XYZ file of C-alpha atoms in Angstrom:
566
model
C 0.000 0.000 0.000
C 2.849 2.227 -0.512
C 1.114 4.019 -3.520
C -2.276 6.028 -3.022
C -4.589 4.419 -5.548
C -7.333 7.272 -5.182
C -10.682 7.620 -6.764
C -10.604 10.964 -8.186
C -14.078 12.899 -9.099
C -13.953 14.163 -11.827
C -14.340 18.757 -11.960
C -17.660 18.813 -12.614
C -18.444 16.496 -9.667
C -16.499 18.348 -7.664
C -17.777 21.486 -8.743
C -21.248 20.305 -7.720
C -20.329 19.293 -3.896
C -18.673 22.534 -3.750
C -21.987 24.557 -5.410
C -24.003 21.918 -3.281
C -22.562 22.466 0.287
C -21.247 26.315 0.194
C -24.371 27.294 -1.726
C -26.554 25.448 0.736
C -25.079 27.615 3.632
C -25.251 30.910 1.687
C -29.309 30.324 1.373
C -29.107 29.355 5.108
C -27.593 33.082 5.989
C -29.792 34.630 3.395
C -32.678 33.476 5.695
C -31.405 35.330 8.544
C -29.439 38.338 6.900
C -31.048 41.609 7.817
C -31.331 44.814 5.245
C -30.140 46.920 8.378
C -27.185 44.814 10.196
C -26.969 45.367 13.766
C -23.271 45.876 14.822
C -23.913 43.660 18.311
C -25.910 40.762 16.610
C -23.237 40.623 13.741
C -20.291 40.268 16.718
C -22.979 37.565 19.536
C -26.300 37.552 17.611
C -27.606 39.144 20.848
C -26.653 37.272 23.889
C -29.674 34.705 23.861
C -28.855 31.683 21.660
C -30.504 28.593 22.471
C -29.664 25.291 23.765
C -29.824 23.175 20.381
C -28.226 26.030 18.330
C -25.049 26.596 20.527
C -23.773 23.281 21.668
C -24.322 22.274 17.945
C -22.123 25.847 17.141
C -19.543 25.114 20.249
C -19.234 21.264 19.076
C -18.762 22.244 15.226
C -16.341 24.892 16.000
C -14.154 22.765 18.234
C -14.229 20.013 15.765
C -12.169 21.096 12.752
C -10.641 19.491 9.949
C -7.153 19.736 11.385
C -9.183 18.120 14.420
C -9.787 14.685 12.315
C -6.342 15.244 10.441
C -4.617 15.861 13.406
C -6.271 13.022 15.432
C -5.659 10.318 12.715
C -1.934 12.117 12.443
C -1.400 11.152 16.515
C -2.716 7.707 15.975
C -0.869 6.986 12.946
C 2.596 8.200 15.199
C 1.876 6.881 18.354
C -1.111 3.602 17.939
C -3.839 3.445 19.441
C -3.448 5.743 22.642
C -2.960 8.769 20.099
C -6.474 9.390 19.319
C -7.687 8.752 23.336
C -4.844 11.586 24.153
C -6.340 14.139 21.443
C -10.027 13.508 21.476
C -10.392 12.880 25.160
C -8.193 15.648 26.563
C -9.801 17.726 24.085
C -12.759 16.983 24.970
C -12.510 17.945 28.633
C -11.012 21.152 27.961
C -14.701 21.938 26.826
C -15.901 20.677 30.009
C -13.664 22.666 32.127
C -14.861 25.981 30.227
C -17.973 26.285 31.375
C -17.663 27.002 35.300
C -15.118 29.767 33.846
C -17.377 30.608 31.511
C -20.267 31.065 34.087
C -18.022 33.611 35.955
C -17.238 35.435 32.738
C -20.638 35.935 31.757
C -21.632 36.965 35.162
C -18.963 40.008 35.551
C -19.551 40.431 31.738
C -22.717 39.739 30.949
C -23.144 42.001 27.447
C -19.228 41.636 26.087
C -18.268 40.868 22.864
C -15.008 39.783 23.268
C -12.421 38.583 25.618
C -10.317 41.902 25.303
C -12.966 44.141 25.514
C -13.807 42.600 29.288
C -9.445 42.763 29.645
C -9.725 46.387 28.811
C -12.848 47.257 31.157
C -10.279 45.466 33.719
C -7.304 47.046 33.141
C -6.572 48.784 30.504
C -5.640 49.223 26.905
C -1.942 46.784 27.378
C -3.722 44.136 28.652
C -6.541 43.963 25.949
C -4.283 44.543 22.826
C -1.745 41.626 24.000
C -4.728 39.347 24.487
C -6.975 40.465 20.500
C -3.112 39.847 19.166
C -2.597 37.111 20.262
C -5.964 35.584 19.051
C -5.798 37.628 15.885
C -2.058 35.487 15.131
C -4.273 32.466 16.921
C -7.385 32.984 14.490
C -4.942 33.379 11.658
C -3.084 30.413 11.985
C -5.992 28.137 12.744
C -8.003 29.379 9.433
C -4.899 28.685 7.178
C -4.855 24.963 8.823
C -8.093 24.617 7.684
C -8.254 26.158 4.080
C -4.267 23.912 3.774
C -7.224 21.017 5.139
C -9.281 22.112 2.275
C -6.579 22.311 -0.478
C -5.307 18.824 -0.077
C -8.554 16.948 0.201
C -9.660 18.783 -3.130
C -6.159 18.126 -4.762
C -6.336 14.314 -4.207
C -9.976 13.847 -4.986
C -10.280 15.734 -8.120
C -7.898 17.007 -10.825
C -7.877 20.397 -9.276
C -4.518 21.876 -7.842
C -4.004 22.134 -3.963
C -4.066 25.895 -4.259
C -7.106 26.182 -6.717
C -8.481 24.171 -3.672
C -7.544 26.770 -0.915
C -9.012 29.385 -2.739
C -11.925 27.371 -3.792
C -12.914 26.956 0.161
C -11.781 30.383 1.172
C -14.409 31.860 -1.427
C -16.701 29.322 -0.182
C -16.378 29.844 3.533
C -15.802 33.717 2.815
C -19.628 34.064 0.962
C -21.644 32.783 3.111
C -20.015 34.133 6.723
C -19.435 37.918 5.115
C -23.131 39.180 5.171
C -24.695 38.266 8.861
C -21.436 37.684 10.533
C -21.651 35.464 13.924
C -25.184 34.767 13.176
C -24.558 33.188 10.203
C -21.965 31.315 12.044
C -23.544 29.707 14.406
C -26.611 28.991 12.761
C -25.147 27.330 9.596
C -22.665 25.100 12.470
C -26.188 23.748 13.513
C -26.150 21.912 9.883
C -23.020 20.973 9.497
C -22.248 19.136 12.487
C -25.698 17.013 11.824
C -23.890 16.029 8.764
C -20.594 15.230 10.613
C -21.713 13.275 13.279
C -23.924 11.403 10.175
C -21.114 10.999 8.034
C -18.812 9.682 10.720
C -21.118 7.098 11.949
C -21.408 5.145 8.249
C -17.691 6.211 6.770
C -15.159 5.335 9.915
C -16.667 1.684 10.010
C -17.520 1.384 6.547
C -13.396 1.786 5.800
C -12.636 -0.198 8.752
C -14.347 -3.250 7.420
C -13.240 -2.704 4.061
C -9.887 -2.394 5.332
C -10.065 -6.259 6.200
C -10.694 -5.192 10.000
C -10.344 -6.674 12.812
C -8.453 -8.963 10.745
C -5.701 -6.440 9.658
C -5.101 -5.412 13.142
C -3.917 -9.207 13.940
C -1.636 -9.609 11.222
C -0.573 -5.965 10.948
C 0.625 -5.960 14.419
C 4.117 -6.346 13.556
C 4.082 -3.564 11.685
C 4.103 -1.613 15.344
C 6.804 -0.531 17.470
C 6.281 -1.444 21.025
C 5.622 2.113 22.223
C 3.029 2.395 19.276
C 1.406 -1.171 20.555
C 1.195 -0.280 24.329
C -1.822 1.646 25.474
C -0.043 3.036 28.109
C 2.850 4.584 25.990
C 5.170 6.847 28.057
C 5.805 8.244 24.358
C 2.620 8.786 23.895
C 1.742 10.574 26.615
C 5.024 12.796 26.836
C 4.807 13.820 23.221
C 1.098 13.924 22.822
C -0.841 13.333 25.496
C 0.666 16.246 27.929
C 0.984 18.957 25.331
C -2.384 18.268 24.096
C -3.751 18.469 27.795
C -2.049 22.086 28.195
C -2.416 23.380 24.903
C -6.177 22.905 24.622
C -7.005 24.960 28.321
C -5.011 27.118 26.894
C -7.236 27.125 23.624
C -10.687 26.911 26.007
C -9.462 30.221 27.868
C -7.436 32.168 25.013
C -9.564 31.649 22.019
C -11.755 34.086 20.848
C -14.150 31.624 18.952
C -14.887 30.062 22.050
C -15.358 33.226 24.111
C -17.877 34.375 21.229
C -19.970 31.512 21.465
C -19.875 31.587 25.871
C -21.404 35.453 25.424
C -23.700 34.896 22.821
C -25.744 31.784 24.793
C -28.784 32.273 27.070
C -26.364 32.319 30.201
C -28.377 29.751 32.229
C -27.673 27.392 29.394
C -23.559 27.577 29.585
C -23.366 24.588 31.984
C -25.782 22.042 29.096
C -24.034 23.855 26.328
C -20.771 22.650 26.781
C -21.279 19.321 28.606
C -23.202 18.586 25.354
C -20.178 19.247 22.983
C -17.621 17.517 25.310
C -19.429 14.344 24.001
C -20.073 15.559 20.850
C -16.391 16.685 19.993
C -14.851 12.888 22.257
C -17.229 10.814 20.195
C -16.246 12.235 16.539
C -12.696 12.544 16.979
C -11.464 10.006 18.636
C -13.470 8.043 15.899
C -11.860 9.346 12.914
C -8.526 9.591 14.582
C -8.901 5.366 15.008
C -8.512 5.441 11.174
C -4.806 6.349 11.365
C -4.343 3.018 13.966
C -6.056 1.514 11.500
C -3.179 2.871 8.375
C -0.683 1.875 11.078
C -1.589 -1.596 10.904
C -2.025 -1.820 7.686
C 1.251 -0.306 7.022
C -0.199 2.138 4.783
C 1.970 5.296 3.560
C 0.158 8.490 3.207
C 1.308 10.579 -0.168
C 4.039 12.254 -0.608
C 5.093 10.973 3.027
C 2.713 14.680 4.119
C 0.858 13.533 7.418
C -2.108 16.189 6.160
C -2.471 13.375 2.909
C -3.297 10.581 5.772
C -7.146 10.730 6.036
C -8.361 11.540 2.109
C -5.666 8.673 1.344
C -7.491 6.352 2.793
C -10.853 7.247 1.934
C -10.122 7.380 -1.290
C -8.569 3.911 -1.117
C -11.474 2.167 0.468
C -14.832 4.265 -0.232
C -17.228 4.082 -3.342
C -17.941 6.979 -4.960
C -20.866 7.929 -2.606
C -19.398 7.418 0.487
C -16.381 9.282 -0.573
C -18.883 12.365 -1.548
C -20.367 12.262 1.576
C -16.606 12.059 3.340
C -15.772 14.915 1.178
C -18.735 17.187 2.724
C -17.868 16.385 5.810
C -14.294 17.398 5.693
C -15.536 20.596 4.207
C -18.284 20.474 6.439
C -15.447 20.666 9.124
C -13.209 22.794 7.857
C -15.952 25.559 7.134
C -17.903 25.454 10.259
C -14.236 26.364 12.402
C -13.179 28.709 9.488
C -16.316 30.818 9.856
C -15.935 30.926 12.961
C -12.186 32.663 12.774
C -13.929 35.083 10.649
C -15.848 35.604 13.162
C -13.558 36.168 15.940
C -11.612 38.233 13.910
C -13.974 40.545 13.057
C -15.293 40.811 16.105
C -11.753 41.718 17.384
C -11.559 44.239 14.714
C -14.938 45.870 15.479
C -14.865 46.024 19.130
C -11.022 46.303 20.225
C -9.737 48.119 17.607
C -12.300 50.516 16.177
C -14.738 50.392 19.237
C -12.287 51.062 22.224
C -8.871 52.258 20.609
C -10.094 54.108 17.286
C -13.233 56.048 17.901
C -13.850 55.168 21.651
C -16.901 53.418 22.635
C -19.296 56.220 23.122
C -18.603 57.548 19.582
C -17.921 54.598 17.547
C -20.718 54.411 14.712
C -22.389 50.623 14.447
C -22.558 51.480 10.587
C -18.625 51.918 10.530
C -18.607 48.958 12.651
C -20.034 46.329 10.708
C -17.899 47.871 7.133
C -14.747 47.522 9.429
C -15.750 43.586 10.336
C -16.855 42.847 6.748
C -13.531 44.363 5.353
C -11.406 42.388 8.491
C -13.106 38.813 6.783
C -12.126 39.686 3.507
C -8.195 40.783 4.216
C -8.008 37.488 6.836
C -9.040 35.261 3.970
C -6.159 36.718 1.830
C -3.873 36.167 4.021
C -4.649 32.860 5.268
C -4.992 31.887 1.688
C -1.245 33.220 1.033
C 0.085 31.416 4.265
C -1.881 27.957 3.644
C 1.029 27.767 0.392
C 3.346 26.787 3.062
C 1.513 23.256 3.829
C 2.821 23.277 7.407
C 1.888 20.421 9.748
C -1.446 20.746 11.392
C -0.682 18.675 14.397
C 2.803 21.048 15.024
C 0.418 24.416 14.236
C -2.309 23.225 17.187
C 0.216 22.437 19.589
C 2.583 25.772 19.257
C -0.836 27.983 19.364
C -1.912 26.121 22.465
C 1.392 26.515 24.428
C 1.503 30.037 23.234
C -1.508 30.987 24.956
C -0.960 28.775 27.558
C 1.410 32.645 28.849
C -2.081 34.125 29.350
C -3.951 31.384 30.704
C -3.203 32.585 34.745
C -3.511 35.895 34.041
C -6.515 35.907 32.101
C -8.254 33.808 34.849
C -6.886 35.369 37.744
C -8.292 39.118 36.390
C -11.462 37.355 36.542
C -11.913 36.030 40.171
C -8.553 37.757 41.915
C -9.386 41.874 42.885
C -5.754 42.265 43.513
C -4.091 41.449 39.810
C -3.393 45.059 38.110
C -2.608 45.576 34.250
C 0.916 46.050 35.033
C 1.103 42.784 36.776
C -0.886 40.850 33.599
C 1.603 42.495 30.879
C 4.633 41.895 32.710
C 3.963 38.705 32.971
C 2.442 37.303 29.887
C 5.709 38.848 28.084
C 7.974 36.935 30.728
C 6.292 33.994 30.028
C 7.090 34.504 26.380
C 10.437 35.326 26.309
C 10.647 32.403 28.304
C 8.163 29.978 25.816
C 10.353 30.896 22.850
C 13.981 30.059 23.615
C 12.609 26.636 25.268
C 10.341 25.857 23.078
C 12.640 26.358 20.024
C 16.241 25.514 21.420
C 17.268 28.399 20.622
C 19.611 28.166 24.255
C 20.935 24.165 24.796
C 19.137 23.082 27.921
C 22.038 21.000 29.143
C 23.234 21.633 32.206
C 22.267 24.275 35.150
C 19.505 25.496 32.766
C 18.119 22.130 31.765
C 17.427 22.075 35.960
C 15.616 25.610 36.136
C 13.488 24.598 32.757
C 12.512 21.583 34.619
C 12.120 22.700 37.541
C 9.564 25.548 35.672
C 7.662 23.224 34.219
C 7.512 20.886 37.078
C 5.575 24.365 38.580
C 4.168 24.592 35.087
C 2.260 20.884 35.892
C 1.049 22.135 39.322
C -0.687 25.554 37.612
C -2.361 22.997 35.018
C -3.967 20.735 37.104
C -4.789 23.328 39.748
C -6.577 25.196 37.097
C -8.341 22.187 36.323
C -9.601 21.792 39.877
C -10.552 25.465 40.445
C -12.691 26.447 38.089
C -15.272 23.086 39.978
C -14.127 23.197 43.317
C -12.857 26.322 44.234
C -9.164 28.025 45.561
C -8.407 25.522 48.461
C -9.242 22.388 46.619
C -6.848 24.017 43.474
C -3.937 24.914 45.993
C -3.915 21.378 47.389
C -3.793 19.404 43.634
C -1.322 22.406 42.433
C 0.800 21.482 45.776
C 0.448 17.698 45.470
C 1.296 17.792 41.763
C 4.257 19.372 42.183
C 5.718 17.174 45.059
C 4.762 14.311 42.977
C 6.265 15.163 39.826
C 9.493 16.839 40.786
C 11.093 13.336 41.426
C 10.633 11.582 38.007
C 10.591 15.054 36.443
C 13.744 17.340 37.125
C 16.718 15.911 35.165
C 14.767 14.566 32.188
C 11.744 16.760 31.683
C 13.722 19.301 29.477
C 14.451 16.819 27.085
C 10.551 17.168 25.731
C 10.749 20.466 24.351
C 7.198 20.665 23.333
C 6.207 19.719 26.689
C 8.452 21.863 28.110
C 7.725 24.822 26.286
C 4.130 24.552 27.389
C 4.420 24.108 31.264
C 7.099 27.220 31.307
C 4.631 29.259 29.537
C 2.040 28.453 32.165
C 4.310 28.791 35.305
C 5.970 32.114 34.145
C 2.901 33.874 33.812
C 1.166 32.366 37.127
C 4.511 33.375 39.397
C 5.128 36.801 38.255
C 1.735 37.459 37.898
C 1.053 36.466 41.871
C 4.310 38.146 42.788
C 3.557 41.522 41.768
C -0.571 41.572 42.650
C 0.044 39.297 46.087
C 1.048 42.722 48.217
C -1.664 45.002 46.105
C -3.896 45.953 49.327
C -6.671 47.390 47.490
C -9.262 45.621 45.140
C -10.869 46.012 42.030
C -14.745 46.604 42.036
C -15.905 43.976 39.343
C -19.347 45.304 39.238
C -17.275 48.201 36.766
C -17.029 45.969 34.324
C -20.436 45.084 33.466
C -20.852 49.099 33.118
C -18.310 49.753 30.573
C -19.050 46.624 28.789
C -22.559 46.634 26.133
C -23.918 47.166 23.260
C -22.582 49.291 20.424
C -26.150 49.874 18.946
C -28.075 52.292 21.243
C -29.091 49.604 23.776
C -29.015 49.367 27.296
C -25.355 49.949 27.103
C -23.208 51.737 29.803
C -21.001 54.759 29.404
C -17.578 54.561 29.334
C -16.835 55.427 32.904
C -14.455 58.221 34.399
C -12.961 56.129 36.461
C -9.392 54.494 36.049
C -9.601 51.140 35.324
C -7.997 49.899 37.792
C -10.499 51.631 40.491
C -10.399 50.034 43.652
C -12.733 48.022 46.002
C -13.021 49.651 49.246
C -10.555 48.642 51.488
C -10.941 45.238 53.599
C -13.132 43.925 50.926
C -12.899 40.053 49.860
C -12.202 38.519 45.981
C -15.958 37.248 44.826
């Protein structure tokens, strides 16, 4: 099976899938667009999604073609604990957004974005590092997707990889462009029905085609013995640990996730997202089974390219109908995350940059507003488009976004429930973290030696923040302090002297403890507290509703004295 026999469509086929699924969606936005846009539905459709509509949005937009590419990717490297580490951990990362989430929307119940609350908090620094770094985040993740695109078109049909890319940029770009976030979220509804649909008759349709579960007996050889033990230490260290910090990381940082968390009916957070932690585990640990299933088989994806893995195989074992319907759902995927990066980033656009920093809240015009986030979708596609030519590895793009927001992870969380963390404190430490994450991450300084110690040693720390993190956000400070504590004491032992070696790892855990020490050691002697209830006033609508004036007070205005964190 060294060669990929595929089963190309022919253009006009193709063509038709393409004129079937993104014309489909356009109709579907039609439906909802409005002759007079409003600025705040185009950025959260107006705070009061329902329960069906938004865990089908939050399960669509956390399942993503470099999702199933990824997934099968890990399985295919490490056997069959590769898909368990990215589906499952991924899947509780949604879980442990929501009692976050519940404290977000409470301090911030009419926001639009992450940075807007960061700014209402503390202050322009604070809110510009956090809309970059999801603007580079939002960036990277739609060029994954439209390189997602280009290679499933290129080996199904005689079209070129980057007549693909531009093919599903158009696609995803006509149908998102008029309503926005509303269009978003109501076309996800429809596209992960398909998906789950499509996954449930194609994964064990190729399986048994494949010759399963005879091919897994005599293709067992074809393992290493990390690869054929569930409990790989490989595994784990190289997939399974970065995957668990990079995606909180993703659940706090991302600004497609904080979108859908303020556009819900806020007593349906909690259903929302317990809903699409199934939803998201099910699907991708599913399709990520099909690169065990290569592994056994000994199967060699095209070109040796990791991203050629999954349309290889279906190609190789589906008949022509099946393979259509595979083929919508990989677009299906790939559009329903993509949207929502157009999304986010015009939201970012509209709100951070024009709203706060341009024209200032209480004189930005809605009407300005909405041409500034239409413009923001259509310069985003370009450029994704432009950077998708450089085919980079999906599985290496997830992972480095992930640990790179893993530096604003404490910060982010600790401006949300701790009165005592200032701006100063959040900038200074989200660029320490940084200029830590880089040369670690990288090797750009060998980590031999008296350094190798301290980088272990920081991510030993790093561990503790995780888990604690974990614990907090369902059973409070104490409970978080203890597992962060007990973590660390476990850990250091089997950790310091070899942990530095895993540089992805590494990377990840520095980023997190960085950010959570100099963030406590500069706000820990702050006497005074912030008054969260400010917040909620200089957060709102942009179009004339019940939205609060920008405040004269300093951002950093404090609680009365002798006054307890909520």
């Amino acid at each position: 099976m060294g060669e990929l026999q595929t089963a190309q469509f022919s253009a006009l086929v193709v063509v038709g899938l393409l004129v079937f699924f993104y014309g489909g969606t356009f109709l579907i936005s039609t439906r909802i667009g409005k002759k007079e846009e409003n600025a705040d539905g185009y950025m959260t459709a107006g705070n009061n999604i329902g329960f069906g509509i938004s865990a089908a949005s939050m399960t669509a937009t956390w399942i993503w073609a470099s999702s199933m590419y990824a997934s099968a990717t890990s399985g295919y490297t490490y056997g069959v604990s590769g898909p368990i580490h990215y589906g499952l951990w991924g899947a509780l990362m949604i879980l442990f957004i929501y009692p976050f989430g519940k404290r977000i929307r409470a301090v911030a119940p009419k926001a639009h974005t992450l940075a807007e609350v960061m700014y209402a908090r503390h202050g322009r620094s604070s809110q510009l590092m956090l809309a970059g770094s999801n603007i580079v985040g939002s960036l990277i993740s739609l060029m994954s997707n439209f390189i997602a695109g280009g290679v499933l078109i290129s080996m199904l049909s005689p079209f070129t990889f980057t007549q693909g890319v531009f093919a599903v940029a158009a696609g995803v770009l006509l149908y998102t462009l008029w309503s926005g976030f509303r269009a978003s979220v109501l076309t996800d509804f429809v596209q992960v029905v398909a998906m789950l649909g499509a996954v449930a008759v194609i994964v064990p349709f190729i399986f048994f085609a494949a010759g399963f579960p005879a091919a897994f007996e005599t293709g067992a050889g074809n393992l290493t013995a990390e690869q054929g033990d569930f409990f790989s230490s490989t595994a784990f260290m190289e997939q399974g640990a970065p995957y668990i910090a990079a995606v909180l990381a993703y659940a706090i940082g991302n600004q497609t996730i904080a979108q859908r968390l303020f556009a819900v009916r806020a007593s349906l957070i909690k259903p929302t997202f317990l809903t699409a932690t199934v939803g998201y585990g099910a699907m991708v640990i599913g399709v990520g089974m099909l690169g065990v299933l290569a592994l056994h088989l000994g199967y060699e994806p095209a070109g040796g390219d990791m991203n050629n893995l999954i349309p290889g195989l279906a190609a190789e074992y589906l008949p022509p109908v099946l393979l259509a319907l595979f083929f919508i759902m990989i677009v299906g995927a790939l559009s329903s995350t993509a949207d929502s990066d157009l999304a986010a980033l015009s939201s970012i656009m509209m709100a951070d940059v024009y709203g706060q920093n341009v024209a200032g809240k209480e004189r930005a015009n809605p009407r300005t507003m909405l041409l500034v986030g239409r413009i923001t979708m259509v310069v985003a596609t370009a450029a994704a488009v432009a950077f998708a030519s450089l085919r980079l590895n999906i599985l290496d793009l997830l992972v480095f976004v992930g640990a790179l927001w893993g530096a604003l992870v404490f910060p982010v969380l600790a401006s949300f429930c701790w009165d005592r963390v200032t701006g100063r404190a959040f900038t200074t430490s989200v660029v320490a973290a940084l200029a830590v994450f880089l040369p670690v991450r990288f090797g750009w300084i060998p980590v031999d030696g008296v350094f190798g110690i301290v980088v272990d040693v920081l991510s030993v720390v790093g561990i503790g923040v995780v888990l604690g993190l974990m614990v907090f956000g369902f059973f409070g400070a104490r409970a978080a302090k203890v597992v962060g504590a007990a973590a660390v004491v476990v850990s250091a032992p089997f950790a310091v002297g070899s942990l530095h070696e895993y540089a992805t790892l590494c990377g990840s855990l520095v980023a997190y403890s960085v950010s959570t020490l100099v963030c406590w050691a500069m706000s820990a002697r702050r006497r005074q507290g912030f008054d969260f209830s400010l917040i909620a006033r200089r957060t709102g609508d942009f179009d004339g509703g019940p939205r609060a004036a920008a405040a004269p007070e300093s951002p950093e205005a404090p609680k009365p004295a002798g006054t307890t964190t909520p």
